[in-house]
Amino acid sequence: MTVSLGFAMAVTIAVYVSGGVSGGHINPAISLAMCVTGRLKWTKLPIYILAQFLGAFVGAVAVFGIYYDAFMEYSNGILEVTGPNATAHIFATYPAPYLSLINGFADQVMSTAVLLLAVFAISDTRNNGVPKGLEPIVVGLLIIVLNFSLGMNSGCAMNPARDLGPRLFTAIAGWGMEVFTAGNNWWWVPVVAPMLGGVLGAMIYIVLIEIHHSDTQPVEENSVHGKHELTNVE
């Protein structure tokens, strides 16, 4: 419960903080979907993704530093990826023992597709829009729903940066390369699947909803390549 709520509210605050600069891009899957659908310039994508991974890595460093004594006390100084005293899952997602790679891949594609479908709906000024300034809160509620309903299999990453960035940190900080081999080499699933799922969800929204809006509906002027995200639809 605390992880699901904390994760969602952290996203809400992050979007509020960065919304005026980038539109709140903190997820490579969202940034890629925006590029594919013409809402973000492709030249910005590598810069955004680099910043997203760097931010997630620094966040992991901060968590480890603040809770260093707790980690050492709990693990007796031995940082483990699996087992009763495992702590690597604090930083990145790992599959439940019963989960296959195929099922886990489908899980991540579906959860991220739903995320992007809803994000496009929230930012669509021709739909039942969210009052300006409240978009990050609605996105936070969306992430709570997704975590509660789809988090059991593998933690519902939905964001390659927030999974791979901290995973790289754990590999360096003492958990070792097992962070990449655990769970039948699980590490690539929360990196690749959300990128595919994000594009899928965006396309579903456009094909089934967006192109069917009436031309008579009022719409704000849009700059297709502006800061197009959760807080800005210019």
Coordinates of N, CA and C in Angstrom, one line a residue:
M1 N 0.8 -1.2 0.0 CA 0.0 0.0 0.0 C 0.9 1.3 0.0
T2 N 1.9 1.3 0.9 CA 2.7 2.5 0.9 C 3.5 2.7 -0.4
V3 N 4.0 1.6 -1.0 CA 4.7 1.7 -2.2 C 3.8 2.2 -3.3
S4 N 2.6 1.7 -3.4 CA 1.7 2.1 -4.5 C 1.3 3.6 -4.3
L5 N 1.0 4.0 -3.1 CA 0.6 5.4 -2.9 C 1.8 6.3 -3.0
G6 N 3.0 5.9 -2.5 CA 4.2 6.7 -2.6 C 4.6 6.9 -4.0
F7 N 4.6 5.8 -4.8 CA 5.0 5.9 -6.2 C 4.1 6.9 -7.0
A8 N 2.8 6.8 -6.8 CA 1.9 7.6 -7.5 C 2.0 9.1 -7.1
M9 N 2.2 9.4 -5.8 CA 2.3 10.8 -5.4 C 3.6 11.3 -5.8
A10 N 4.7 10.5 -5.9 CA 6.0 11.0 -6.4 C 5.9 11.4 -7.8
V11 N 5.1 10.6 -8.6 CA 4.9 11.0 -10.0 C 4.2 12.3 -10.1
T12 N 3.1 12.5 -9.3 CA 2.4 13.7 -9.3 C 3.3 14.9 -9.0
I13 N 4.1 14.8 -8.0 CA 5.0 15.9 -7.6 C 6.0 16.2 -8.7
A14 N 6.5 15.1 -9.3 CA 7.5 15.3 -10.3 C 7.0 16.0 -11.6
V15 N 5.7 15.7 -11.9 CA 5.1 16.3 -13.0 C 4.8 17.8 -12.7
Y16 N 4.4 18.1 -11.5 CA 4.2 19.5 -11.1 C 5.6 20.3 -11.2
V17 N 6.6 19.6 -10.7 CA 7.9 20.3 -10.7 C 8.4 20.6 -12.1
S18 N 8.3 19.6 -13.0 CA 8.9 19.7 -14.3 C 8.0 20.1 -15.4
G19 N 6.7 20.2 -15.1 CA 5.7 20.5 -16.1 C 5.9 21.7 -16.9
G20 N 6.4 22.8 -16.3 CA 6.6 24.1 -17.0 C 7.8 24.1 -17.9
V21 N 8.7 23.1 -17.8 CA 9.8 23.0 -18.7 C 9.7 22.0 -19.8
S22 N 9.3 20.8 -19.4 CA 9.2 19.7 -20.4 C 7.8 19.3 -20.7
G23 N 6.9 19.7 -19.8 CA 5.5 19.2 -19.9 C 5.4 18.0 -19.0
G24 N 6.4 17.7 -18.2 CA 6.3 16.6 -17.2 C 6.8 15.3 -17.8
H25 N 7.7 15.2 -18.7 CA 8.2 14.0 -19.2 C 9.2 13.3 -18.2
I26 N 8.7 12.2 -17.6 CA 9.5 11.5 -16.7 C 9.5 10.0 -17.0
N27 N 9.0 9.7 -18.2 CA 8.8 8.3 -18.5 C 9.2 8.1 -20.0
P28 N 10.2 7.3 -20.4 CA 10.6 7.1 -21.8 C 9.4 6.6 -22.6
A29 N 8.6 5.7 -22.0 CA 7.5 5.2 -22.8 C 6.5 6.2 -23.2
I30 N 6.3 7.2 -22.4 CA 5.4 8.3 -22.7 C 6.0 9.2 -23.8
S31 N 7.3 9.5 -23.6 CA 8.0 10.3 -24.5 C 8.1 9.7 -25.9
L32 N 8.3 8.4 -26.0 CA 8.3 7.7 -27.3 C 6.9 7.7 -27.9
A33 N 5.9 7.5 -27.2 CA 4.5 7.5 -27.7 C 4.2 8.9 -28.2
M34 N 4.7 9.9 -27.6 CA 4.4 11.3 -28.0 C 5.2 11.6 -29.3
C35 N 6.4 11.0 -29.5 CA 7.1 11.2 -30.8 C 6.4 10.4 -31.9
V36 N 6.0 9.2 -31.6 CA 5.4 8.4 -32.7 C 4.1 9.0 -33.2
T37 N 3.4 9.7 -32.3 CA 2.1 10.3 -32.6 C 2.2 11.8 -33.0
G38 N 3.4 12.2 -33.2 CA 3.7 13.6 -33.7 C 3.5 14.7 -32.6
R39 N 3.5 14.4 -31.4 CA 3.3 15.3 -30.3 C 4.6 15.9 -29.7
L40 N 5.7 15.3 -30.1 CA 7.0 15.7 -29.6 C 8.0 15.5 -30.7
K41 N 9.0 16.4 -30.8 CA 10.0 16.3 -31.8 C 10.9 15.1 -31.5
W42 N 11.3 14.4 -32.5 CA 12.2 13.2 -32.3 C 13.5 13.6 -31.8
T43 N 14.0 14.8 -32.1 CA 15.3 15.3 -31.7 C 15.3 15.5 -30.2
K44 N 14.2 15.6 -29.5 CA 14.1 15.8 -28.1 C 14.2 14.4 -27.4
L45 N 13.8 13.4 -28.1 CA 13.7 12.1 -27.4 C 14.9 11.6 -26.7
P46 N 16.1 11.6 -27.4 CA 17.3 11.1 -26.7 C 17.7 11.9 -25.5
I47 N 17.4 13.2 -25.5 CA 17.7 14.1 -24.4 C 16.8 13.8 -23.2
Y48 N 15.5 13.6 -23.5 CA 14.6 13.3 -22.5 C 14.9 12.0 -21.8
I49 N 15.2 11.0 -22.7 CA 15.4 9.7 -22.1 C 16.7 9.7 -21.3
L50 N 17.7 10.3 -21.7 CA 18.9 10.4 -20.9 C 18.7 11.1 -19.6
A51 N 17.9 12.2 -19.6 CA 17.6 12.9 -18.3 C 16.7 12.0 -17.4
Q52 N 15.8 11.2 -18.0 CA 14.9 10.3 -17.2 C 15.7 9.2 -16.5
F53 N 16.7 8.6 -17.3 CA 17.5 7.6 -16.7 C 18.4 8.1 -15.6
L54 N 19.0 9.3 -15.9 CA 19.9 9.9 -14.9 C 19.1 10.3 -13.7
G55 N 17.9 10.8 -13.8 CA 17.1 11.2 -12.6 C 16.8 10.0 -11.8
A56 N 16.4 8.8 -12.4 CA 16.1 7.6 -11.7 C 17.4 7.1 -11.0
F57 N 18.5 7.2 -11.7 CA 19.8 6.7 -11.0 C 20.1 7.5 -9.8
V58 N 20.0 8.8 -9.9 CA 20.3 9.7 -8.8 C 19.3 9.5 -7.7
G59 N 18.1 9.2 -8.0 CA 17.1 9.0 -7.0 C 17.4 7.7 -6.2
A60 N 17.9 6.7 -6.9 CA 18.3 5.5 -6.2 C 19.5 5.7 -5.3
V61 N 20.5 6.5 -5.8 CA 21.6 6.9 -4.9 C 21.1 7.6 -3.6
A62 N 20.2 8.5 -3.8 CA 19.6 9.2 -2.6 C 19.0 8.3 -1.6
V63 N 18.2 7.4 -2.1 CA 17.5 6.4 -1.3 C 18.5 5.5 -0.5
F64 N 19.5 5.0 -1.2 CA 20.5 4.2 -0.6 C 21.3 5.0 0.5
G65 N 21.6 6.2 0.2 CA 22.3 7.0 1.1 C 21.5 7.4 2.4
I66 N 20.3 7.7 2.2 CA 19.4 8.1 3.3 C 19.1 6.9 4.2
Y67 N 19.0 5.7 3.6 CA 18.6 4.5 4.4 C 19.8 3.5 4.5
Y68 N 21.0 4.0 4.4 CA 22.2 3.2 4.4 C 22.2 2.4 5.7
D69 N 22.1 3.0 6.8 CA 22.2 2.3 8.1 C 21.1 1.2 8.2
A70 N 19.9 1.6 7.7 CA 18.8 0.6 7.7 C 19.1 -0.6 6.9
F71 N 19.7 -0.4 5.7 CA 20.1 -1.5 4.8 C 21.1 -2.4 5.5
M72 N 22.1 -1.8 6.1 CA 23.2 -2.5 6.8 C 22.6 -3.3 8.0
E73 N 21.7 -2.7 8.7 CA 21.1 -3.4 9.9 C 20.3 -4.6 9.5
Y74 N 19.5 -4.4 8.4 CA 18.6 -5.4 8.0 C 19.3 -6.6 7.4
S75 N 20.3 -6.3 6.6 CA 21.0 -7.3 5.8 C 22.3 -7.8 6.4
N76 N 22.7 -7.3 7.5 CA 24.0 -7.6 8.2 C 25.1 -7.3 7.2
G77 N 24.9 -6.3 6.4 CA 26.0 -5.9 5.5 C 26.1 -6.6 4.2
I78 N 25.2 -7.6 4.0 CA 25.2 -8.4 2.8 C 24.0 -8.0 1.9
L79 N 24.3 -7.4 0.8 CA 23.2 -7.0 -0.1 C 22.8 -8.1 -1.0
E80 N 21.6 -8.6 -0.9 CA 21.2 -9.7 -1.6 C 20.0 -9.4 -2.6
V81 N 20.0 -10.1 -3.7 CA 19.0 -9.9 -4.7 C 17.8 -10.8 -4.5
T82 N 18.1 -12.0 -4.0 CA 17.0 -13.0 -3.7 C 17.2 -13.5 -2.3
G83 N 16.2 -14.3 -1.9 CA 16.3 -14.8 -0.5 C 15.5 -14.0 0.5
P84 N 15.4 -14.5 1.7 CA 14.6 -13.9 2.8 C 15.1 -12.4 3.1
N85 N 16.3 -12.1 2.9 CA 16.8 -10.8 3.2 C 17.1 -10.0 2.0
A86 N 16.5 -10.3 0.9 CA 16.7 -9.6 -0.4 C 16.2 -8.1 -0.2
T87 N 17.0 -7.2 -0.8 CA 16.6 -5.8 -0.8 C 16.7 -5.1 -2.1
A88 N 17.2 -5.9 -3.2 CA 17.3 -5.3 -4.5 C 15.9 -4.8 -5.1
H89 N 14.9 -5.5 -4.6 CA 13.5 -5.2 -5.1 C 13.0 -3.8 -4.6
I90 N 13.7 -3.2 -3.7 CA 13.4 -1.9 -3.3 C 13.6 -0.9 -4.4
F91 N 14.6 -1.2 -5.2 CA 15.0 -0.3 -6.3 C 14.5 -0.6 -7.7
A92 N 14.3 -1.8 -8.0 CA 13.8 -2.2 -9.3 C 12.8 -3.3 -9.2
T93 N 12.1 -3.6 -10.3 CA 11.1 -4.7 -10.2 C 11.7 -6.0 -10.5
Y94 N 11.1 -7.1 -9.9 CA 11.5 -8.4 -10.1 C 10.2 -9.3 -10.2
P95 N 10.2 -10.3 -11.0 CA 8.9 -11.1 -11.2 C 8.6 -12.0 -10.0
A96 N 7.3 -12.2 -9.8 CA 6.9 -13.2 -8.8 C 7.4 -14.6 -9.2
P97 N 7.6 -15.5 -8.3 CA 8.2 -16.8 -8.6 C 7.4 -17.6 -9.7
Y98 N 6.1 -17.4 -9.8 CA 5.3 -18.1 -10.7 C 5.3 -17.5 -12.1
L99 N 5.8 -16.3 -12.3 CA 5.6 -15.5 -13.5 C 6.6 -15.9 -14.6
S100 N 6.1 -16.2 -15.8 CA 7.0 -16.5 -16.9 C 7.3 -15.2 -17.6
L101 N 8.4 -15.2 -18.5 CA 8.8 -14.0 -19.2 C 7.7 -13.6 -20.2
I102 N 7.0 -14.5 -20.8 CA 5.9 -14.2 -21.7 C 4.8 -13.5 -21.0
N103 N 4.3 -14.1 -19.9 CA 3.3 -13.5 -19.1 C 3.7 -12.1 -18.6
G104 N 4.9 -12.0 -18.1 CA 5.4 -10.7 -17.6 C 5.5 -9.7 -18.7
F105 N 5.9 -10.1 -19.9 CA 6.0 -9.1 -21.0 C 4.6 -8.6 -21.3
A106 N 3.6 -9.5 -21.4 CA 2.2 -9.1 -21.6 C 1.7 -8.2 -20.5
D107 N 2.1 -8.5 -19.3 CA 1.7 -7.7 -18.2 C 2.2 -6.2 -18.3
Q108 N 3.4 -6.1 -18.7 CA 4.0 -4.7 -18.9 C 3.4 -4.0 -20.1
V109 N 3.2 -4.7 -21.2 CA 2.6 -4.1 -22.4 C 1.2 -3.6 -22.0
M110 N 0.4 -4.4 -21.4 CA -1.0 -4.0 -21.1 C -1.0 -2.8 -20.1
S111 N -0.2 -2.9 -19.0 CA -0.3 -1.8 -18.0 C 0.1 -0.5 -18.6
T112 N 1.2 -0.5 -19.4 CA 1.7 0.7 -20.0 C 0.7 1.2 -21.1
A113 N 0.1 0.3 -21.8 CA -0.9 0.7 -22.8 C -2.1 1.4 -22.1
V114 N -2.5 0.9 -21.0 CA -3.6 1.5 -20.3 C -3.2 2.9 -19.8
L115 N -2.0 3.0 -19.3 CA -1.4 4.3 -18.8 C -1.4 5.3 -19.9
L116 N -0.9 5.0 -21.1 CA -0.9 5.9 -22.2 C -2.3 6.3 -22.7
L117 N -3.1 5.3 -22.8 CA -4.5 5.5 -23.3 C -5.2 6.6 -22.4
A118 N -5.0 6.4 -21.1 CA -5.6 7.4 -20.1 C -4.9 8.7 -20.2
V119 N -3.5 8.7 -20.3 CA -2.8 10.0 -20.4 C -3.3 10.8 -21.6
F120 N -3.5 10.1 -22.7 CA -3.9 10.8 -23.9 C -5.3 11.4 -23.7
A121 N -6.2 10.6 -23.0 CA -7.5 11.1 -22.7 C -7.5 12.3 -21.8
I122 N -6.6 12.3 -20.8 CA -6.5 13.4 -19.8 C -6.0 14.7 -20.5
S123 N -5.1 14.5 -21.5 CA -4.6 15.7 -22.2 C -5.4 16.1 -23.4
D124 N -6.4 15.4 -23.7 CA -7.2 15.7 -24.9 C -8.3 16.8 -24.6
T125 N -8.1 18.0 -25.2 CA -9.0 19.1 -24.9 C -10.4 18.9 -25.5
R126 N -10.5 18.0 -26.4 CA -11.8 17.7 -27.0 C -12.6 16.7 -26.3
N127 N -12.0 16.0 -25.3 CA -12.6 15.0 -24.5 C -13.1 15.7 -23.2
N128 N -13.6 14.9 -22.3 CA -14.0 15.5 -21.0 C -12.7 15.8 -20.2
G129 N -12.2 17.0 -20.5 CA -10.9 17.4 -20.0 C -10.8 17.6 -18.4
V130 N -9.6 17.5 -17.9 CA -9.4 17.7 -16.5 C -9.1 19.2 -16.4
P131 N -9.6 19.9 -15.3 CA -9.3 21.3 -15.1 C -7.8 21.5 -15.1
K132 N -7.4 22.6 -15.8 CA -6.0 22.9 -15.9 C -5.3 23.0 -14.5
G133 N -4.2 22.3 -14.4 CA -3.4 22.3 -13.1 C -3.7 21.1 -12.3
L134 N -4.8 20.4 -12.6 CA -5.1 19.2 -11.8 C -4.7 17.9 -12.6
E135 N -4.1 18.0 -13.8 CA -3.7 16.8 -14.5 C -2.8 15.9 -13.8
P136 N -1.7 16.4 -13.1 CA -0.8 15.5 -12.4 C -1.5 14.7 -11.3
I137 N -2.5 15.3 -10.6 CA -3.3 14.6 -9.6 C -4.1 13.4 -10.2
V138 N -4.7 13.7 -11.3 CA -5.4 12.6 -12.0 C -4.5 11.5 -12.4
V139 N -3.3 11.9 -12.9 CA -2.4 10.9 -13.3 C -1.9 10.1 -12.1
G140 N -1.7 10.7 -11.0 CA -1.4 10.0 -9.8 C -2.5 9.0 -9.4
L141 N -3.7 9.4 -9.5 CA -4.8 8.5 -9.2 C -4.8 7.3 -10.2
L142 N -4.5 7.6 -11.4 CA -4.4 6.6 -12.5 C -3.4 5.5 -12.1
I143 N -2.2 6.0 -11.7 CA -1.1 5.1 -11.3 C -1.5 4.2 -10.1
I144 N -2.2 4.8 -9.1 CA -2.7 4.1 -8.0 C -3.6 2.9 -8.5
V145 N -4.5 3.2 -9.4 CA -5.4 2.2 -9.9 C -4.6 1.1 -10.6
L146 N -3.6 1.5 -11.4 CA -2.8 0.5 -12.1 C -2.0 -0.4 -11.2
N147 N -1.4 0.2 -10.2 CA -0.6 -0.5 -9.2 C -1.5 -1.5 -8.4
F148 N -2.7 -1.0 -8.0 CA -3.5 -1.9 -7.2 C -4.0 -3.1 -8.0
S149 N -4.3 -2.8 -9.3 CA -4.9 -3.9 -10.1 C -3.9 -4.7 -10.9
L150 N -2.7 -4.2 -11.2 CA -1.8 -4.9 -12.0 C -0.4 -5.0 -11.4
G151 N -0.3 -4.8 -10.1 CA 1.0 -4.8 -9.5 C 1.5 -6.1 -9.0
M152 N 0.6 -7.1 -8.9 CA 1.0 -8.3 -8.2 C 2.1 -9.2 -8.9
N153 N 2.0 -9.2 -10.3 CA 2.9 -10.0 -11.0 C 4.4 -9.6 -10.9
S154 N 4.6 -8.3 -11.0 CA 6.0 -7.9 -11.1 C 6.2 -6.4 -10.6
G155 N 5.3 -5.9 -9.9 CA 5.5 -4.5 -9.4 C 5.0 -3.4 -10.3
C156 N 4.6 -3.7 -11.5 CA 3.9 -2.7 -12.4 C 4.9 -1.5 -12.7
A157 N 6.0 -1.8 -13.3 CA 7.0 -0.8 -13.6 C 6.5 0.3 -14.5
M158 N 6.1 0.0 -15.7 CA 5.5 0.9 -16.7 C 6.4 2.1 -17.1
N159 N 7.7 2.0 -16.6 CA 8.6 3.1 -16.9 C 10.0 2.5 -16.9
P160 N 10.6 2.4 -18.1 CA 11.9 1.8 -18.3 C 13.0 2.6 -17.5
A161 N 12.9 3.9 -17.3 CA 13.9 4.7 -16.6 C 13.9 4.4 -15.1
R162 N 12.7 4.3 -14.6 CA 12.6 4.1 -13.1 C 13.0 2.7 -12.7
D163 N 13.1 1.8 -13.7 CA 13.5 0.4 -13.4 C 15.0 0.2 -13.7
L164 N 15.4 0.5 -14.9 CA 16.8 0.2 -15.3 C 17.8 1.1 -14.6
G165 N 17.4 2.4 -14.4 CA 18.3 3.3 -13.8 C 18.7 2.8 -12.4
P166 N 17.8 2.6 -11.5 CA 18.1 2.0 -10.2 C 18.7 0.7 -10.2
R167 N 18.4 -0.1 -11.2 CA 19.0 -1.5 -11.3 C 20.5 -1.4 -11.6
L168 N 20.8 -0.4 -12.5 CA 22.2 -0.2 -12.7 C 23.0 0.3 -11.5
F169 N 22.3 1.1 -10.7 CA 22.9 1.5 -9.4 C 23.1 0.3 -8.5
T170 N 22.1 -0.5 -8.4 CA 22.3 -1.7 -7.5 C 23.5 -2.6 -7.9
A171 N 23.6 -2.7 -9.2 CA 24.7 -3.5 -9.7 C 26.1 -3.0 -9.3
I172 N 26.2 -1.6 -9.3 CA 27.4 -1.0 -8.9 C 27.6 -0.9 -7.4
A173 N 26.5 -0.7 -6.7 CA 26.6 -0.5 -5.2 C 26.8 -1.7 -4.3
G174 N 26.8 -2.9 -4.9 CA 27.1 -4.0 -4.0 C 26.2 -5.2 -4.2
W175 N 25.1 -5.1 -5.0 CA 24.2 -6.2 -5.2 C 24.8 -7.1 -6.3
G176 N 25.6 -6.5 -7.2 CA 26.3 -7.3 -8.2 C 25.5 -7.5 -9.5
M177 N 26.0 -8.3 -10.4 CA 25.4 -8.5 -11.7 C 24.2 -9.5 -11.6
E178 N 23.9 -10.0 -10.4 CA 22.7 -10.9 -10.3 C 21.5 -10.1 -10.5
V179 N 21.5 -8.8 -10.4 CA 20.3 -7.9 -10.6 C 19.9 -8.1 -12.1
F180 N 20.8 -8.5 -13.0 CA 20.4 -8.7 -14.4 C 20.1 -10.1 -14.7
T181 N 20.5 -11.1 -13.9 CA 20.2 -12.5 -14.2 C 19.0 -13.0 -13.4
A182 N 18.7 -12.4 -12.3 CA 17.6 -12.9 -11.5 C 16.3 -12.9 -12.2
G183 N 15.4 -13.8 -11.9 CA 14.1 -13.9 -12.5 C 14.2 -14.3 -14.0
N184 N 15.1 -15.2 -14.3 CA 15.3 -15.7 -15.6 C 15.7 -14.5 -16.6
N185 N 16.6 -13.7 -16.1 CA 17.1 -12.5 -16.9 C 15.9 -11.6 -17.2
W186 N 15.2 -11.2 -16.1 CA 14.0 -10.4 -16.2 C 14.3 -9.0 -16.6
W187 N 15.5 -8.4 -16.4 CA 15.7 -7.0 -16.5 C 15.3 -6.3 -17.7
W188 N 15.3 -7.0 -18.9 CA 14.9 -6.4 -20.1 C 13.4 -6.2 -20.3
V189 N 12.7 -7.0 -19.6 CA 11.2 -6.9 -19.8 C 10.6 -5.6 -19.4
P190 N 10.9 -5.0 -18.2 CA 10.4 -3.7 -17.9 C 11.1 -2.5 -18.7
V191 N 12.0 -2.9 -19.6 CA 12.6 -1.8 -20.4 C 11.9 -1.8 -21.8
V192 N 11.8 -3.0 -22.4 CA 11.2 -3.1 -23.7 C 9.7 -3.1 -23.8
A193 N 9.1 -3.9 -22.9 CA 7.6 -4.0 -23.0 C 6.9 -2.7 -22.8
P194 N 7.3 -1.8 -21.8 CA 6.6 -0.5 -21.7 C 6.7 0.4 -22.9
M195 N 7.8 0.3 -23.6 CA 8.0 1.1 -24.8 C 6.9 0.7 -25.9
L196 N 6.8 -0.6 -26.0 CA 5.8 -1.1 -27.0 C 4.4 -0.8 -26.5
G197 N 4.1 -1.1 -25.2 CA 2.8 -0.9 -24.7 C 2.4 0.6 -24.7
G198 N 3.3 1.5 -24.5 CA 3.0 2.9 -24.6 C 2.5 3.3 -26.0
V199 N 3.3 2.9 -27.0 CA 2.9 3.2 -28.4 C 1.5 2.6 -28.7
L200 N 1.3 1.3 -28.2 CA 0.0 0.6 -28.5 C -1.1 1.4 -27.9
G201 N -1.0 1.8 -26.6 CA -2.1 2.5 -25.9 C -2.4 3.8 -26.6
A202 N -1.3 4.6 -27.0 CA -1.5 5.8 -27.7 C -2.3 5.7 -29.0
M203 N -1.9 4.6 -29.8 CA -2.5 4.4 -31.1 C -4.0 4.0 -30.9
I204 N -4.2 3.2 -29.8 CA -5.6 2.7 -29.6 C -6.5 4.0 -29.3
Y205 N -6.0 4.9 -28.5 CA -6.8 6.1 -28.2 C -7.0 6.9 -29.4
I206 N -6.0 7.1 -30.2 CA -6.2 7.9 -31.4 C -7.2 7.3 -32.4
V207 N -7.0 6.0 -32.6 CA -7.9 5.3 -33.6 C -9.3 5.2 -33.1
L208 N -9.5 4.9 -31.9 CA -10.9 4.6 -31.4 C -11.6 5.8 -30.8
I209 N -10.8 6.9 -30.4 CA -11.4 8.0 -29.8 C -11.1 9.3 -30.5
E210 N -9.8 9.7 -30.6 CA -9.4 11.0 -31.0 C -9.9 11.4 -32.4
I211 N -9.8 10.5 -33.4 CA -10.1 10.9 -34.7 C -11.6 10.9 -34.9
H212 N -12.4 10.5 -33.9 CA -13.9 10.6 -34.0 C -14.5 11.8 -33.4
H213 N -13.7 12.7 -32.9 CA -14.2 13.9 -32.3 C -14.9 14.8 -33.4
S214 N -16.0 15.4 -33.1 CA -16.7 16.3 -34.1 C -15.9 17.5 -34.3
D215 N -15.8 17.9 -35.6 CA -15.1 19.1 -36.0 C -15.7 20.4 -35.4
T216 N -16.9 20.3 -34.9 CA -17.6 21.4 -34.4 C -17.3 21.7 -32.9
Q217 N -16.6 20.7 -32.3 CA -16.3 20.8 -30.9 C -15.2 21.9 -30.7
P218 N -15.3 22.7 -29.7 CA -14.3 23.7 -29.4 C -13.0 23.0 -29.0
V219 N -11.9 23.6 -29.5 CA -10.6 23.0 -29.1 C -9.6 24.2 -29.0
E220 N -8.7 24.1 -28.0 CA -7.7 25.1 -27.9 C -6.6 24.9 -29.0
E221 N -6.0 26.0 -29.3 CA -4.9 25.9 -30.3 C -3.8 25.0 -29.8
N222 N -3.3 24.1 -30.7 CA -2.3 23.2 -30.3 C -1.0 23.4 -31.1
S223 N 0.1 23.4 -30.4 CA 1.4 23.4 -31.0 C 1.9 22.0 -31.0
V224 N 1.8 21.3 -32.1 CA 2.0 19.8 -32.1 C 3.4 19.5 -31.5
H225 N 4.4 20.3 -31.7 CA 5.7 20.0 -31.1 C 6.0 20.8 -29.9
G226 N 5.0 21.3 -29.2 CA 5.3 22.1 -28.0 C 5.5 21.2 -26.8
K227 N 5.3 21.7 -25.6 CA 5.5 20.9 -24.4 C 4.2 20.1 -24.2
H228 N 4.1 19.0 -24.9 CA 2.9 18.2 -25.0 C 2.9 17.1 -24.0
E229 N 2.3 17.3 -22.9 CA 2.4 16.2 -21.9 C 1.3 16.4 -20.9
L230 N 1.5 16.0 -19.7 CA 0.4 16.0 -18.7 C 0.0 17.4 -18.2
T231 N 0.8 18.4 -18.3 CA 0.5 19.7 -17.8 C 0.3 20.7 -18.9
N232 N 0.7 20.4 -20.1 CA 0.7 21.4 -21.2 C 0.1 20.8 -22.4
V233 N -1.0 21.3 -22.9 CA -1.5 21.0 -24.2 C -1.7 22.3 -24.9
E234 N -0.6 22.9 -25.5 CA -0.7 24.2 -26.0 C -1.0 24.2 -27.5

